[in-house]
Amino acid sequence: MRADGKLWCGNRVGAKGYEHRRYNSAVRGPLNTSPSWFQCWGRGDQHAGGNNVWYWTQLDNGQWGNVPAVDVHTSVDPAPGLREC
């Protein structure tokens, strides 16, 4: 966490950001770079990371999207100190 309230951390390059916190929602774009920043988190579909936490961020194409926590390199989900949205 940084003073701006955002979580800055590594992520899986090529991770997809979705419109909603569901895999069957529209893909808004990718995260082609790492590290990235994440503004907040929320609960959605269960994913391969063993939980249902998703992180909200601005994707590399400028769109906003939800990224499953399995693609965000955190030690625990949700990341401590990051606000829920």
PDB file of C-alpha atoms in Angstrom:
ATOM      1  CA  MET A   1       0.000   0.000   0.000  1.00  0.00           C
ATOM      2  CA  ARG A   2       1.145   3.490  -0.759  1.00  0.00           C
ATOM      3  CA  ALA A   3       0.082   6.858   0.630  1.00  0.00           C
ATOM      4  CA  ASP A   4      -2.268   7.337  -2.345  1.00  0.00           C
ATOM      5  CA  GLY A   5      -4.415   4.442  -1.039  1.00  0.00           C
ATOM      6  CA  LYS A   6      -3.563   2.187  -3.985  1.00  0.00           C
ATOM      7  CA  LEU A   7      -2.035  -1.259  -3.866  1.00  0.00           C
ATOM      8  CA  TRP A   8       1.054  -1.396  -6.066  1.00  0.00           C
ATOM      9  CA  CYS A   9       2.291  -4.930  -6.740  1.00  0.00           C
ATOM     10  CA  GLY A  10       3.233  -7.470  -9.352  1.00  0.00           C
ATOM     11  CA  ASN A  11       0.659  -9.230 -11.490  1.00  0.00           C
ATOM     12  CA  ARG A  12       0.481 -11.901 -14.157  1.00  0.00           C
ATOM     13  CA  VAL A  13       1.373 -10.279 -17.472  1.00  0.00           C
ATOM     14  CA  GLY A  14      -1.533 -10.861 -19.836  1.00  0.00           C
ATOM     15  CA  ALA A  15      -4.133 -11.050 -17.053  1.00  0.00           C
ATOM     16  CA  LYS A  16      -7.616 -10.072 -18.205  1.00  0.00           C
ATOM     17  CA  GLY A  17      -9.777  -7.380 -16.642  1.00  0.00           C
ATOM     18  CA  TYR A  18     -13.513  -8.060 -16.677  1.00  0.00           C
ATOM     19  CA  GLU A  19     -16.514  -5.724 -16.636  1.00  0.00           C
ATOM     20  CA  HIS A  20     -17.941  -7.472 -13.572  1.00  0.00           C
ATOM     21  CA  ARG A  21     -16.400  -9.837 -11.030  1.00  0.00           C
ATOM     22  CA  ARG A  22     -17.492 -12.796 -13.119  1.00  0.00           C
ATOM     23  CA  TYR A  23     -15.663 -14.736 -15.802  1.00  0.00           C
ATOM     24  CA  ASN A  24     -18.754 -14.705 -18.012  1.00  0.00           C
ATOM     25  CA  SER A  25     -18.816 -10.880 -18.175  1.00  0.00           C
ATOM     26  CA  ALA A  26     -17.211  -8.866 -20.963  1.00  0.00           C
ATOM     27  CA  VAL A  27     -13.425  -8.614 -21.071  1.00  0.00           C
ATOM     28  CA  ARG A  28     -12.448  -4.952 -20.898  1.00  0.00           C
ATOM     29  CA  GLY A  29      -8.758  -5.432 -21.608  1.00  0.00           C
ATOM     30  CA  PRO A  30      -5.422  -6.796 -20.398  1.00  0.00           C
ATOM     31  CA  LEU A  31      -2.661  -6.048 -17.946  1.00  0.00           C
ATOM     32  CA  ASN A  32       0.355  -6.274 -20.245  1.00  0.00           C
ATOM     33  CA  THR A  33       2.815  -4.803 -17.763  1.00  0.00           C
ATOM     34  CA  SER A  34       3.869  -5.553 -14.209  1.00  0.00           C
ATOM     35  CA  PRO A  35       3.778  -4.132 -11.622  1.00  0.00           C
ATOM     36  CA  SER A  36       0.357  -2.497 -11.674  1.00  0.00           C
ATOM     37  CA  TRP A  37      -1.787  -0.604  -9.187  1.00  0.00           C
ATOM     38  CA  PHE A  38      -5.179  -1.580  -7.809  1.00  0.00           C
ATOM     39  CA  GLN A  39      -7.709   0.848  -6.356  1.00  0.00           C
ATOM     40  CA  CYS A  40      -9.947  -1.475  -4.330  1.00  0.00           C
ATOM     41  CA  TRP A  41     -11.275  -5.031  -4.076  1.00  0.00           C
ATOM     42  CA  GLY A  42     -14.610  -6.861  -4.038  1.00  0.00           C
ATOM     43  CA  ARG A  43     -16.044 -10.363  -4.017  1.00  0.00           C
ATOM     44  CA  GLY A  44     -17.109 -12.226  -7.142  1.00  0.00           C
ATOM     45  CA  ASP A  45     -16.627 -15.594  -8.844  1.00  0.00           C
ATOM     46  CA  GLN A  46     -14.414 -18.170  -7.172  1.00  0.00           C
ATOM     47  CA  HIS A  47     -11.122 -18.561  -9.062  1.00  0.00           C
ATOM     48  CA  ALA A  48      -8.045 -20.792  -9.083  1.00  0.00           C
ATOM     49  CA  GLY A  49      -6.496 -18.711  -6.276  1.00  0.00           C
ATOM     50  CA  GLY A  50      -8.855 -20.421  -3.831  1.00  0.00           C
ATOM     51  CA  ASN A  51     -10.968 -17.367  -2.992  1.00  0.00           C
ATOM     52  CA  ASN A  52     -13.483 -14.969  -4.550  1.00  0.00           C
ATOM     53  CA  VAL A  53     -11.533 -11.691  -4.267  1.00  0.00           C
ATOM     54  CA  TRP A  54     -11.193  -9.475  -7.346  1.00  0.00           C
ATOM     55  CA  TYR A  55      -9.201  -6.226  -7.681  1.00  0.00           C
ATOM     56  CA  TRP A  56     -10.378  -3.092  -9.527  1.00  0.00           C
ATOM     57  CA  THR A  57      -7.836  -1.248 -11.697  1.00  0.00           C
ATOM     58  CA  GLN A  58      -7.280   0.777 -14.828  1.00  0.00           C
ATOM     59  CA  LEU A  59      -6.112  -1.655 -17.492  1.00  0.00           C
ATOM     60  CA  ASP A  60      -3.307  -0.986 -19.941  1.00  0.00           C
ATOM     61  CA  ASN A  61      -5.780   0.034 -22.667  1.00  0.00           C
ATOM     62  CA  GLY A  62      -7.283   2.755 -20.407  1.00  0.00           C
ATOM     63  CA  GLN A  63     -10.455   0.833 -19.588  1.00  0.00           C
ATOM     64  CA  TRP A  64     -11.371  -0.045 -15.987  1.00  0.00           C
ATOM     65  CA  GLY A  65     -11.808  -3.677 -15.018  1.00  0.00           C
ATOM     66  CA  ASN A  66     -11.898  -6.342 -12.327  1.00  0.00           C
ATOM     67  CA  VAL A  67      -8.923  -8.707 -12.136  1.00  0.00           C
ATOM     68  CA  PRO A  68      -9.184 -11.997 -10.204  1.00  0.00           C
ATOM     69  CA  ALA A  69      -6.834 -12.149  -7.221  1.00  0.00           C
ATOM     70  CA  VAL A  70      -5.160 -15.255  -8.645  1.00  0.00           C
ATOM     71  CA  ASP A  71      -3.522 -12.892 -11.189  1.00  0.00           C
ATOM     72  CA  VAL A  72      -2.408 -10.328  -8.575  1.00  0.00           C
ATOM     73  CA  HIS A  73       0.756 -11.102  -6.585  1.00  0.00           C
ATOM     74  CA  THR A  74      -0.343 -10.564  -2.983  1.00  0.00           C
ATOM     75  CA  SER A  75       0.532 -12.631   0.073  1.00  0.00           C
ATOM     76  CA  VAL A  76      -3.067 -12.574   1.336  1.00  0.00           C
ATOM     77  CA  ASP A  77      -6.419 -11.599  -0.184  1.00  0.00           C
ATOM     78  CA  PRO A  78      -7.851  -9.119   0.200  1.00  0.00           C
ATOM     79  CA  ALA A  79      -4.665  -7.095   0.534  1.00  0.00           C
ATOM     80  CA  PRO A  80      -4.495  -5.550   4.034  1.00  0.00           C
ATOM     81  CA  GLY A  81      -5.309  -1.845   4.071  1.00  0.00           C
ATOM     82  CA  LEU A  82      -6.906  -1.720   0.613  1.00  0.00           C
ATOM     83  CA  ARG A  83     -10.493  -0.499   0.704  1.00  0.00           C
ATOM     84  CA  GLU A  84     -13.444  -2.627  -0.394  1.00  0.00           C
ATOM     85  CA  CYS A  85     -15.534  -1.433  -3.347  1.00  0.00           C
TER      86      CYS A  85
END
